[in-house]
Coordinates of C-alpha atoms in Angstrom, one line a residue:
X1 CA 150.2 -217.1 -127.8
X2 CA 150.0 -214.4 -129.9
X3 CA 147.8 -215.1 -132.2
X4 CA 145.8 -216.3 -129.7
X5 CA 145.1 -212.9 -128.5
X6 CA 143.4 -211.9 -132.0
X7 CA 141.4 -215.1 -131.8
X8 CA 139.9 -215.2 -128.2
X9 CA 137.4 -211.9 -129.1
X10 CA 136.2 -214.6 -132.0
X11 CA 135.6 -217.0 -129.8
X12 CA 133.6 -215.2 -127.0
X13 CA 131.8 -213.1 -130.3
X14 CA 130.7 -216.4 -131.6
X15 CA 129.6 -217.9 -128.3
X16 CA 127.4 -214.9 -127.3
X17 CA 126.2 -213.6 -130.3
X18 CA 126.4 -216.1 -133.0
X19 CA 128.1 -216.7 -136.4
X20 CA 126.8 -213.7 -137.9
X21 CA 128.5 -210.7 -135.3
X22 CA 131.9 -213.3 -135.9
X23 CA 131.7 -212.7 -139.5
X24 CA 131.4 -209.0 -139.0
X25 CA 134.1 -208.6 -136.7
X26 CA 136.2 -211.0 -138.6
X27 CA 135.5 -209.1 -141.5
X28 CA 137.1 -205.5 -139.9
X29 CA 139.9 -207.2 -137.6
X30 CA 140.9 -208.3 -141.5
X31 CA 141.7 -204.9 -142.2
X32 CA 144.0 -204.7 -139.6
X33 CA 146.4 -207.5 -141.3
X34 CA 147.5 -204.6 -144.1
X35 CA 149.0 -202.4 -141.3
X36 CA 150.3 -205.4 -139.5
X37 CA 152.4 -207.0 -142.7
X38 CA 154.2 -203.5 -142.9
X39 CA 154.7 -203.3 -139.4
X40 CA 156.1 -206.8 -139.5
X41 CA 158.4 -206.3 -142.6
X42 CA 159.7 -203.4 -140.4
X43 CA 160.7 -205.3 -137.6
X44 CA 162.0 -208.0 -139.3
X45 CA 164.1 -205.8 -141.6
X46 CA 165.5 -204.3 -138.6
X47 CA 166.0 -207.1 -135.8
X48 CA 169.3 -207.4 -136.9
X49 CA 170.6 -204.0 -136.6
X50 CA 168.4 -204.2 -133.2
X51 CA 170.4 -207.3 -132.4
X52 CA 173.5 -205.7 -133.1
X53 CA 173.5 -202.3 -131.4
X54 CA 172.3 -204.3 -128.1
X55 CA 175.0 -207.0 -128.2
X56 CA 177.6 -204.1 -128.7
X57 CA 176.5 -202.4 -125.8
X58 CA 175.3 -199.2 -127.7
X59 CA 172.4 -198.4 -126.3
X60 CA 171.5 -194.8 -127.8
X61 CA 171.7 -196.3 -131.3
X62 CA 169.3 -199.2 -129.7
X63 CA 166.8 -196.9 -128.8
X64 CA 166.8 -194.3 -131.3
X65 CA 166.0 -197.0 -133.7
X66 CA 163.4 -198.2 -131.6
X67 CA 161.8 -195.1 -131.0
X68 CA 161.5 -194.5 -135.2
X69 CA 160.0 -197.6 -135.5
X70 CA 157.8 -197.1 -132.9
X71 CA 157.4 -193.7 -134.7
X72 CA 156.0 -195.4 -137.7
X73 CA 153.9 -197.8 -135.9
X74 CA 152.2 -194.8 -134.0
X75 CA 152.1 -192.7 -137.9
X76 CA 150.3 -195.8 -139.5
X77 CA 147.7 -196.4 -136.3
X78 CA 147.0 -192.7 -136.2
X79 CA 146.7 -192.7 -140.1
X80 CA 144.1 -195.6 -140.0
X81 CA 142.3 -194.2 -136.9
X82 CA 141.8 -190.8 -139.3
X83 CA 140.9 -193.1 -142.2
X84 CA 138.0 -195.1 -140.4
X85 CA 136.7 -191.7 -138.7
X86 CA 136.5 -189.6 -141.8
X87 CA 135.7 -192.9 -144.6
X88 CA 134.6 -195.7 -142.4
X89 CA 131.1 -196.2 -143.2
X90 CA 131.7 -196.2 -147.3
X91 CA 134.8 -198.1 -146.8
X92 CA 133.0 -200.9 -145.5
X93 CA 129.8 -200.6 -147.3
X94 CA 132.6 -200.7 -150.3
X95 CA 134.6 -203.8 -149.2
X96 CA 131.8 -205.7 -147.5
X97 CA 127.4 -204.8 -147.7
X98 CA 126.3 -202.1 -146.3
X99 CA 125.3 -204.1 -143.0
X100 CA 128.8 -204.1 -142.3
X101 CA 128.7 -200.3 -142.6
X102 CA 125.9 -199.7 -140.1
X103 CA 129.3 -201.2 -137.3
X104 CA 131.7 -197.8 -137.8
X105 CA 131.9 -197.7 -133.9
X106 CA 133.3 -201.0 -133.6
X107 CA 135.5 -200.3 -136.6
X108 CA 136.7 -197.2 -135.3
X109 CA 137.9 -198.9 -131.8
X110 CA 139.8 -201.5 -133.8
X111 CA 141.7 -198.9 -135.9
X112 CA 142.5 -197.6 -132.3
X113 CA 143.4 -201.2 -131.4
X114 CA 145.6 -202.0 -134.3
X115 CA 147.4 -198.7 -133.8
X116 CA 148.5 -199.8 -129.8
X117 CA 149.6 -203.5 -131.5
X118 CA 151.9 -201.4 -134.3
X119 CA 153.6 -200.1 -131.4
X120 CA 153.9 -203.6 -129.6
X121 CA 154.6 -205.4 -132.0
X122 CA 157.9 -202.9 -132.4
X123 CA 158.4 -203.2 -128.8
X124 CA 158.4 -207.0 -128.8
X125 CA 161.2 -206.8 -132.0
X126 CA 163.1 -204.9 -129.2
X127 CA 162.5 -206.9 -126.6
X128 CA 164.0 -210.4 -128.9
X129 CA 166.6 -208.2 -130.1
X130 CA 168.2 -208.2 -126.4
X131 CA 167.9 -211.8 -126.2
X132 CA 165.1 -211.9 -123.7
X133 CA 163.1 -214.8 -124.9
X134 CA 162.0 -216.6 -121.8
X135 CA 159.9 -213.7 -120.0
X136 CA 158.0 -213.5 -123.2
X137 CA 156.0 -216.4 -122.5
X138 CA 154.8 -215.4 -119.3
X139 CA 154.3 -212.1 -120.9
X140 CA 152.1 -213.1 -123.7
X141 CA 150.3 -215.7 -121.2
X142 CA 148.9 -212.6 -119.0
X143 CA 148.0 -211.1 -122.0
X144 CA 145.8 -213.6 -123.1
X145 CA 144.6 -213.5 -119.9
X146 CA 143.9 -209.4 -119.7
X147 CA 142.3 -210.2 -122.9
X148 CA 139.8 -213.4 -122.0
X149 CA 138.7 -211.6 -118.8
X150 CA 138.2 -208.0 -120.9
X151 CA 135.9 -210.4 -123.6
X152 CA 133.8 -212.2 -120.6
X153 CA 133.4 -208.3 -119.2
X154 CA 132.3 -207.1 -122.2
X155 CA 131.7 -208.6 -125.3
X156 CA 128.1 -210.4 -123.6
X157 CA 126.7 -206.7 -123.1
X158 CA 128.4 -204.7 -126.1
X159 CA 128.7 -207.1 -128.7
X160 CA 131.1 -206.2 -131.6
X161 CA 131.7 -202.7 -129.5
X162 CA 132.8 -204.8 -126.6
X163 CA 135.2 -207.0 -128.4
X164 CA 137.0 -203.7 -130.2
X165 CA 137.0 -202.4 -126.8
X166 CA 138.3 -205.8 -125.6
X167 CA 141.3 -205.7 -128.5
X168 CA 142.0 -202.3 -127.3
X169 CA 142.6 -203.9 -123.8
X170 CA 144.6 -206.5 -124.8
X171 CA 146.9 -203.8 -127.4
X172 CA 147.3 -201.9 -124.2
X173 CA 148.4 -204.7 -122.4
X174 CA 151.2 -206.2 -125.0
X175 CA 152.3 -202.2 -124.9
X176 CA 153.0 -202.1 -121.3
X177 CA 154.0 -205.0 -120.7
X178 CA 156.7 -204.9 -123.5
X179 CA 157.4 -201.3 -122.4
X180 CA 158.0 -202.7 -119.0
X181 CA 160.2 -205.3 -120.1
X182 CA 162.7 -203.0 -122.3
X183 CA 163.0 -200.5 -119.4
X184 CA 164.6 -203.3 -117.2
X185 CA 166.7 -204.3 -119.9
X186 CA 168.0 -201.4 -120.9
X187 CA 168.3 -199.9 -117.7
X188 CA 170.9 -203.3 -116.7
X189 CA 172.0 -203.0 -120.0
X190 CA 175.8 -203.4 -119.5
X191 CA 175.7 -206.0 -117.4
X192 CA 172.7 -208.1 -119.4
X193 CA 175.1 -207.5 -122.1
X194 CA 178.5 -208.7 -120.3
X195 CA 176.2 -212.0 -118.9
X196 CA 174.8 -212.8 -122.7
X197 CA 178.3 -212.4 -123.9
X198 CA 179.8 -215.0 -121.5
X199 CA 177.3 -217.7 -122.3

């Protein structure tokens, strides 16, 4: 379901405007893997330590380490948003053709996107680390969903603008939603902790 949620603005893009816009916004959503591999190595490094604060019932430890990562995650997206607005044009004309460089707006509202998913995606570590697997379907599902209905809105009239506004949508959507999620928990932590503990 995830993944899905990268894939449905490639499937609207091709669809409405052809293979050509896919390659291009294929081409930049690319970019975003390099932030997303360190933000992942990040998470999974520290899921344990998550893991374990939560099941011990220390909460403060749980979210201080939380907020660092999300720290980082908000650093690196704010750090790529400066990149693409100051070097965005050469960096693609560099990496790609320069046709790719004439699409800086799009690229800039994916940097902006990817800098909302760092920040989920350390949520989400979070949200496993308490053991909260089974709302995350349902979760992710009306993501998807926030992020089909942002694509049929947008991507026919913007193009590649309208899917990087769509992926900005759907970032803001796995944010609050995760956000959402963690508040509960920890706000019942002691007794989501006592109940996970006896089974």
């Amino acid at each position: 379901l995830i993944s899905l949620h990268s894939d449905i603005p490639r499937y609207f893009m091709e669809h409405y405007w052809g293979e050509r816009d896919l390659g291009i916004l294929a081409a930049m959503m690319y970019l975003m893997i390099v932030g997303s591999t360190l933000v992942n190595a990040l998470g999974q490094s520290a899921s344990p330590r998550l893991a374990h604060y939560f099941a011990a019932g220390d909460f403060r430890s749980f979210r201080l380490l939380l907020a660092k990562l999300m720290g980082l995650g908000l650093v690196l997206g704010v750090g790529g948003i400066t990149l693409v607005l100051l070097a965005g044009r050469p960096i693609l004309a560099a990496l790609y053709t320069p046709e790719y460089a004439a699409h800086t707006e799009a690229f800039a509202w994916i940097a902006a996107a990817a800098a909302l998913t760092y920040v989920s995606s350390f949520l989400g570590y979070g949200v496993t680390a308490s053991r909260h697997f089974r709302v995350q379907v349902p979760l992710n599902c009306a993501i998807a969903a926030s992020c089909a209905l942002a694509c049929w809105l947008l991507i026919p009239n913007y193009g590649l603008v309208g899917a990087a506004w769509a992926l900005l949508v759907t970032g803001l959507a796995q944010t609050a939603g995760a956000a959402t999620v963690l508040l509960y928990v920890l706000q019942a932590g002691p007794h989501v902790t006592r109940t996970n503990k006896e089974n």
